[in-house]
Amino acid sequence: MKLVYAIVDNDDSKAVSSVLTQNGFSVTKLASTGGFLMSGNTTFLICTDNDRVDELIELIRQHSRKRNRIAPQHNSYETRSYSNAPSEVSVGGATVFVTDIERFEKL
Ligand code: 2BA
């Protein structure tokens, strides 16, 4: 079994949640915050059989859009520099981590 973590934009969270549930995946949603933009995103935890991981990732890919967001201004203490200019970063579709599950139990 695998545990998949998928970080998606909040605006895609409902669509991702619906399609995964409709396709028989069990899903836990966590409210999370990106360390760079410091804005909310959604982290999905999905435990599934090895042979469904590719299908799962494809469903997430199809329902997670790439977006441009304005990054906050960052101070650099090392160089004592400060940027006033807002800059854009590309966010998503989704950031996905796949990990092994050593043991899975429902008690
Ligand atoms: P954030 O940390 O808020 O990052 C939002 C976007 O800002 C990133 O999009 C990336 O384009 C940019 N970015 C992030 N860190 C940066 C940095 N140090 N310098 C310049 N630009 C930076 P994505 O890569 O699509 O990531 C979306 C969200 O997924 C992230 O939100 C974070 O919550 C999560 N994430 C991405 N990569 C991760 C990783 N290696 N480990 C843990 N979480 C990750």
PDB file of C-alpha atoms and ligand atoms in Angstrom:
ATOM      1  CA  MET A   1       0.000   0.000   0.000  1.00  0.00           C
ATOM      2  CA  LYS A   2       1.019   3.595  -0.551  1.00  0.00           C
ATOM      3  CA  LEU A   3       0.226   6.819   1.235  1.00  0.00           C
ATOM      4  CA  VAL A   4      -0.105   9.701  -1.201  1.00  0.00           C
ATOM      5  CA  TYR A   5       0.130  13.314  -0.034  1.00  0.00           C
ATOM      6  CA  ALA A   6      -1.248  15.770  -2.559  1.00  0.00           C
ATOM      7  CA  ILE A   7      -1.026  19.535  -1.964  1.00  0.00           C
ATOM      8  CA  VAL A   8      -3.535  21.403  -4.117  1.00  0.00           C
ATOM      9  CA  ASP A   9      -4.770  24.967  -4.417  1.00  0.00           C
ATOM     10  CA  ASN A  10      -7.843  25.665  -2.294  1.00  0.00           C
ATOM     11  CA  ASP A  11      -9.729  26.605  -5.468  1.00  0.00           C
ATOM     12  CA  ASP A  12      -9.261  23.034  -6.787  1.00  0.00           C
ATOM     13  CA  SER A  13      -9.909  21.283  -3.514  1.00  0.00           C
ATOM     14  CA  LYS A  14     -13.636  20.638  -4.019  1.00  0.00           C
ATOM     15  CA  ALA A  15     -13.208  19.212  -7.526  1.00  0.00           C
ATOM     16  CA  VAL A  16     -10.308  16.971  -6.456  1.00  0.00           C
ATOM     17  CA  SER A  17     -12.184  15.758  -3.406  1.00  0.00           C
ATOM     18  CA  SER A  18     -15.312  14.946  -5.454  1.00  0.00           C
ATOM     19  CA  VAL A  19     -13.565  13.073  -8.244  1.00  0.00           C
ATOM     20  CA  LEU A  20     -11.476  10.985  -5.850  1.00  0.00           C
ATOM     21  CA  THR A  21     -14.494  10.030  -3.767  1.00  0.00           C
ATOM     22  CA  GLN A  22     -16.544   9.206  -6.882  1.00  0.00           C
ATOM     23  CA  ASN A  23     -13.748   6.897  -8.005  1.00  0.00           C
ATOM     24  CA  GLY A  24     -13.691   4.996  -4.733  1.00  0.00           C
ATOM     25  CA  PHE A  25     -10.669   6.510  -3.003  1.00  0.00           C
ATOM     26  CA  SER A  26     -10.792   7.209   0.733  1.00  0.00           C
ATOM     27  CA  VAL A  27      -9.564  10.726   1.361  1.00  0.00           C
ATOM     28  CA  THR A  28      -8.641  12.919   4.311  1.00  0.00           C
ATOM     29  CA  LYS A  29      -8.393  16.670   3.720  1.00  0.00           C
ATOM     30  CA  LEU A  30      -6.136  18.841   5.859  1.00  0.00           C
ATOM     31  CA  ALA A  31      -6.142  22.619   5.856  1.00  0.00           C
ATOM     32  CA  SER A  32      -2.517  23.607   5.201  1.00  0.00           C
ATOM     33  CA  THR A  33      -0.451  26.696   4.476  1.00  0.00           C
ATOM     34  CA  GLY A  34       2.301  27.120   1.887  1.00  0.00           C
ATOM     35  CA  GLY A  35       5.546  28.261   3.448  1.00  0.00           C
ATOM     36  CA  PHE A  36       6.448  30.573   0.581  1.00  0.00           C
ATOM     37  CA  LEU A  37       3.173  32.336  -0.230  1.00  0.00           C
ATOM     38  CA  MET A  38       1.893  31.893   3.330  1.00  0.00           C
ATOM     39  CA  SER A  39      -1.593  31.353   1.951  1.00  0.00           C
ATOM     40  CA  GLY A  40      -3.967  28.457   2.471  1.00  0.00           C
ATOM     41  CA  ASN A  41      -3.854  25.309   0.414  1.00  0.00           C
ATOM     42  CA  THR A  42      -5.277  21.821   0.908  1.00  0.00           C
ATOM     43  CA  THR A  43      -3.321  18.657   1.663  1.00  0.00           C
ATOM     44  CA  PHE A  44      -5.018  15.375   0.778  1.00  0.00           C
ATOM     45  CA  LEU A  45      -3.975  12.116   2.439  1.00  0.00           C
ATOM     46  CA  ILE A  46      -4.935   9.067   0.406  1.00  0.00           C
ATOM     47  CA  CYS A  47      -3.957   5.529   1.316  1.00  0.00           C
ATOM     48  CA  THR A  48      -4.424   3.157  -1.618  1.00  0.00           C
ATOM     49  CA  ASP A  49      -3.247  -0.045  -3.287  1.00  0.00           C
ATOM     50  CA  ASN A  50      -0.003   0.167  -5.276  1.00  0.00           C
ATOM     51  CA  ASP A  51      -1.780  -0.593  -8.538  1.00  0.00           C
ATOM     52  CA  ARG A  52      -4.119   2.435  -8.195  1.00  0.00           C
ATOM     53  CA  VAL A  53      -1.440   5.079  -7.593  1.00  0.00           C
ATOM     54  CA  ASP A  54      -1.056   6.067 -11.263  1.00  0.00           C
ATOM     55  CA  GLU A  55      -4.827   6.355 -11.683  1.00  0.00           C
ATOM     56  CA  LEU A  56      -5.002   8.487  -8.528  1.00  0.00           C
ATOM     57  CA  ILE A  57      -2.253  10.847  -9.706  1.00  0.00           C
ATOM     58  CA  GLU A  58      -3.908  11.207 -13.102  1.00  0.00           C
ATOM     59  CA  LEU A  59      -7.238  12.191 -11.502  1.00  0.00           C
ATOM     60  CA  ILE A  60      -5.466  14.784  -9.332  1.00  0.00           C
ATOM     61  CA  ARG A  61      -3.577  16.099 -12.368  1.00  0.00           C
ATOM     62  CA  GLN A  62      -6.801  16.504 -14.386  1.00  0.00           C
ATOM     63  CA  HIS A  63      -8.461  18.563 -11.640  1.00  0.00           C
ATOM     64  CA  SER A  64      -5.551  20.768 -10.481  1.00  0.00           C
ATOM     65  CA  ARG A  65      -4.866  23.916 -12.470  1.00  0.00           C
ATOM     66  CA  LYS A  66      -1.663  25.885 -12.764  1.00  0.00           C
ATOM     67  CA  ARG A  67      -2.076  29.486 -11.563  1.00  0.00           C
ATOM     68  CA  ASN A  68       0.002  32.601 -11.177  1.00  0.00           C
ATOM     69  CA  ARG A  69       0.006  34.163  -7.726  1.00  0.00           C
ATOM     70  CA  ILE A  70       1.646  37.296  -6.390  1.00  0.00           C
ATOM     71  CA  ALA A  71       4.476  36.431  -4.010  1.00  0.00           C
ATOM     72  CA  PRO A  72       4.893  38.460  -0.817  1.00  0.00           C
ATOM     73  CA  GLN A  73       7.908  40.731  -0.462  1.00  0.00           C
ATOM     74  CA  HIS A  74      10.837  38.942   1.125  1.00  0.00           C
ATOM     75  CA  ASN A  75      13.519  40.540   3.260  1.00  0.00           C
ATOM     76  CA  SER A  76      17.009  39.139   2.961  1.00  0.00           C
ATOM     77  CA  TYR A  77      18.911  39.552   6.211  1.00  0.00           C
ATOM     78  CA  GLU A  78      22.092  38.115   4.685  1.00  0.00           C
ATOM     79  CA  THR A  79      22.343  40.717   1.922  1.00  0.00           C
ATOM     80  CA  ARG A  80      20.372  43.401   3.824  1.00  0.00           C
ATOM     81  CA  SER A  81      18.247  43.784   0.708  1.00  0.00           C
ATOM     82  CA  TYR A  82      14.526  44.437   0.488  1.00  0.00           C
ATOM     83  CA  SER A  83      12.437  44.100  -2.619  1.00  0.00           C
ATOM     84  CA  ASN A  84       9.456  46.366  -3.066  1.00  0.00           C
ATOM     85  CA  ALA A  85       8.410  44.919  -6.391  1.00  0.00           C
ATOM     86  CA  PRO A  86       5.692  42.251  -6.240  1.00  0.00           C
ATOM     87  CA  SER A  87       6.693  39.175  -8.175  1.00  0.00           C
ATOM     88  CA  GLU A  88       4.594  36.416  -9.652  1.00  0.00           C
ATOM     89  CA  VAL A  89       5.110  32.710  -9.084  1.00  0.00           C
ATOM     90  CA  SER A  90       3.511  29.776 -10.823  1.00  0.00           C
ATOM     91  CA  VAL A  91       1.615  27.552  -8.392  1.00  0.00           C
ATOM     92  CA  GLY A  92       0.480  23.992  -8.991  1.00  0.00           C
ATOM     93  CA  GLY A  93      -1.225  22.042 -10.502  1.00  0.00           C
ATOM     94  CA  ALA A  94      -0.490  19.785  -7.510  1.00  0.00           C
ATOM     95  CA  THR A  95       2.545  18.723  -5.486  1.00  0.00           C
ATOM     96  CA  VAL A  96       2.409  14.985  -4.872  1.00  0.00           C
ATOM     97  CA  PHE A  97       4.498  12.741  -2.598  1.00  0.00           C
ATOM     98  CA  VAL A  98       4.128   8.939  -2.666  1.00  0.00           C
ATOM     99  CA  THR A  99       5.336   6.999   0.373  1.00  0.00           C
ATOM    100  CA  ASP A 100       5.323   3.333   1.407  1.00  0.00           C
ATOM    101  CA  ILE A 101       2.948   2.165   4.111  1.00  0.00           C
ATOM    102  CA  GLU A 102       4.563  -0.335   6.478  1.00  0.00           C
ATOM    103  CA  ARG A 103       1.335  -1.332   8.176  1.00  0.00           C
ATOM    104  CA  PHE A 104      -2.314  -0.356   7.705  1.00  0.00           C
ATOM    105  CA  GLU A 105      -4.997  -1.139  10.243  1.00  0.00           C
ATOM    106  CA  LYS A 106      -8.543  -0.013  10.929  1.00  0.00           C
ATOM    107  CA  LEU A 107      -9.407  -0.682  14.553  1.00  0.00           C
TER     108      LEU A 107
HETATM  109  P1  2BA B   1       4.124  27.644  -1.236  1.00  0.00           P
HETATM  110  O1  2BA B   1       5.255  27.231  -0.362  1.00  0.00           O
HETATM  111  O2  2BA B   1       3.288  28.784  -0.775  1.00  0.00           O
HETATM  112  O3  2BA B   1       4.741  27.942  -2.692  1.00  0.00           O
HETATM  113  C1  2BA B   1       3.955  28.503  -3.736  1.00  0.00           C
HETATM  114  C2  2BA B   1       4.767  28.621  -5.013  1.00  0.00           C
HETATM  115  O4  2BA B   1       5.853  29.531  -4.800  1.00  0.00           O
HETATM  116  C3  2BA B   1       5.411  27.295  -5.451  1.00  0.00           C
HETATM  117  O5  2BA B   1       4.488  26.567  -6.237  1.00  0.00           O
HETATM  118  C4  2BA B   1       6.633  27.775  -6.209  1.00  0.00           C
HETATM  119  O6  2BA B   1       6.288  28.144  -7.538  1.00  0.00           O
HETATM  120  C5  2BA B   1       7.027  29.055  -5.468  1.00  0.00           C
HETATM  121  N1  2BA B   1       8.039  28.835  -4.448  1.00  0.00           N
HETATM  122  C6  2BA B   1       7.980  28.043  -3.374  1.00  0.00           C
HETATM  123  N2  2BA B   1       9.094  28.136  -2.614  1.00  0.00           N
HETATM  124  C7  2BA B   1       9.886  29.026  -3.242  1.00  0.00           C
HETATM  125  C8  2BA B   1      11.188  29.578  -2.961  1.00  0.00           C
HETATM  126  N3  2BA B   1      11.882  29.204  -1.871  1.00  0.00           N
HETATM  127  N4  2BA B   1      11.701  30.486  -3.837  1.00  0.00           N
HETATM  128  C9  2BA B   1      11.005  30.865  -4.926  1.00  0.00           C
HETATM  129  N5  2BA B   1       9.764  30.401  -5.240  1.00  0.00           N
HETATM  130  C10 2BA B   1       9.224  29.495  -4.417  1.00  0.00           C
HETATM  131  P2  2BA B   1       4.456  24.984  -6.165  1.00  0.00           P
HETATM  132  O7  2BA B   1       5.836  24.437  -6.358  1.00  0.00           O
HETATM  133  O8  2BA B   1       3.392  24.522  -7.120  1.00  0.00           O
HETATM  134  O9  2BA B   1       4.033  24.594  -4.669  1.00  0.00           O
HETATM  135  C11 2BA B   1       2.702  24.756  -4.187  1.00  0.00           C
HETATM  136  C12 2BA B   1       2.645  24.405  -2.714  1.00  0.00           C
HETATM  137  O10 2BA B   1       3.017  23.009  -2.567  1.00  0.00           O
HETATM  138  C13 2BA B   1       3.651  25.154  -1.850  1.00  0.00           C
HETATM  139  O11 2BA B   1       3.132  26.406  -1.453  1.00  0.00           O
HETATM  140  C14 2BA B   1       3.846  24.201  -0.667  1.00  0.00           C
HETATM  141  O12 2BA B   1       2.747  24.296   0.218  1.00  0.00           O
HETATM  142  C15 2BA B   1       3.779  22.838  -1.356  1.00  0.00           C
HETATM  143  N6  2BA B   1       5.100  22.336  -1.728  1.00  0.00           N
HETATM  144  C16 2BA B   1       5.709  22.484  -2.923  1.00  0.00           C
HETATM  145  N7  2BA B   1       6.895  21.854  -2.946  1.00  0.00           N
HETATM  146  C17 2BA B   1       7.057  21.312  -1.723  1.00  0.00           C
HETATM  147  C18 2BA B   1       8.087  20.520  -1.113  1.00  0.00           C
HETATM  148  N8  2BA B   1       9.224  20.170  -1.774  1.00  0.00           N
HETATM  149  N9  2BA B   1       7.921  20.107   0.175  1.00  0.00           N
HETATM  150  C19 2BA B   1       6.796  20.448   0.852  1.00  0.00           C
HETATM  151  N10 2BA B   1       5.765  21.172   0.328  1.00  0.00           N
HETATM  152  C20 2BA B   1       5.903  21.603  -0.940  1.00  0.00           C
END
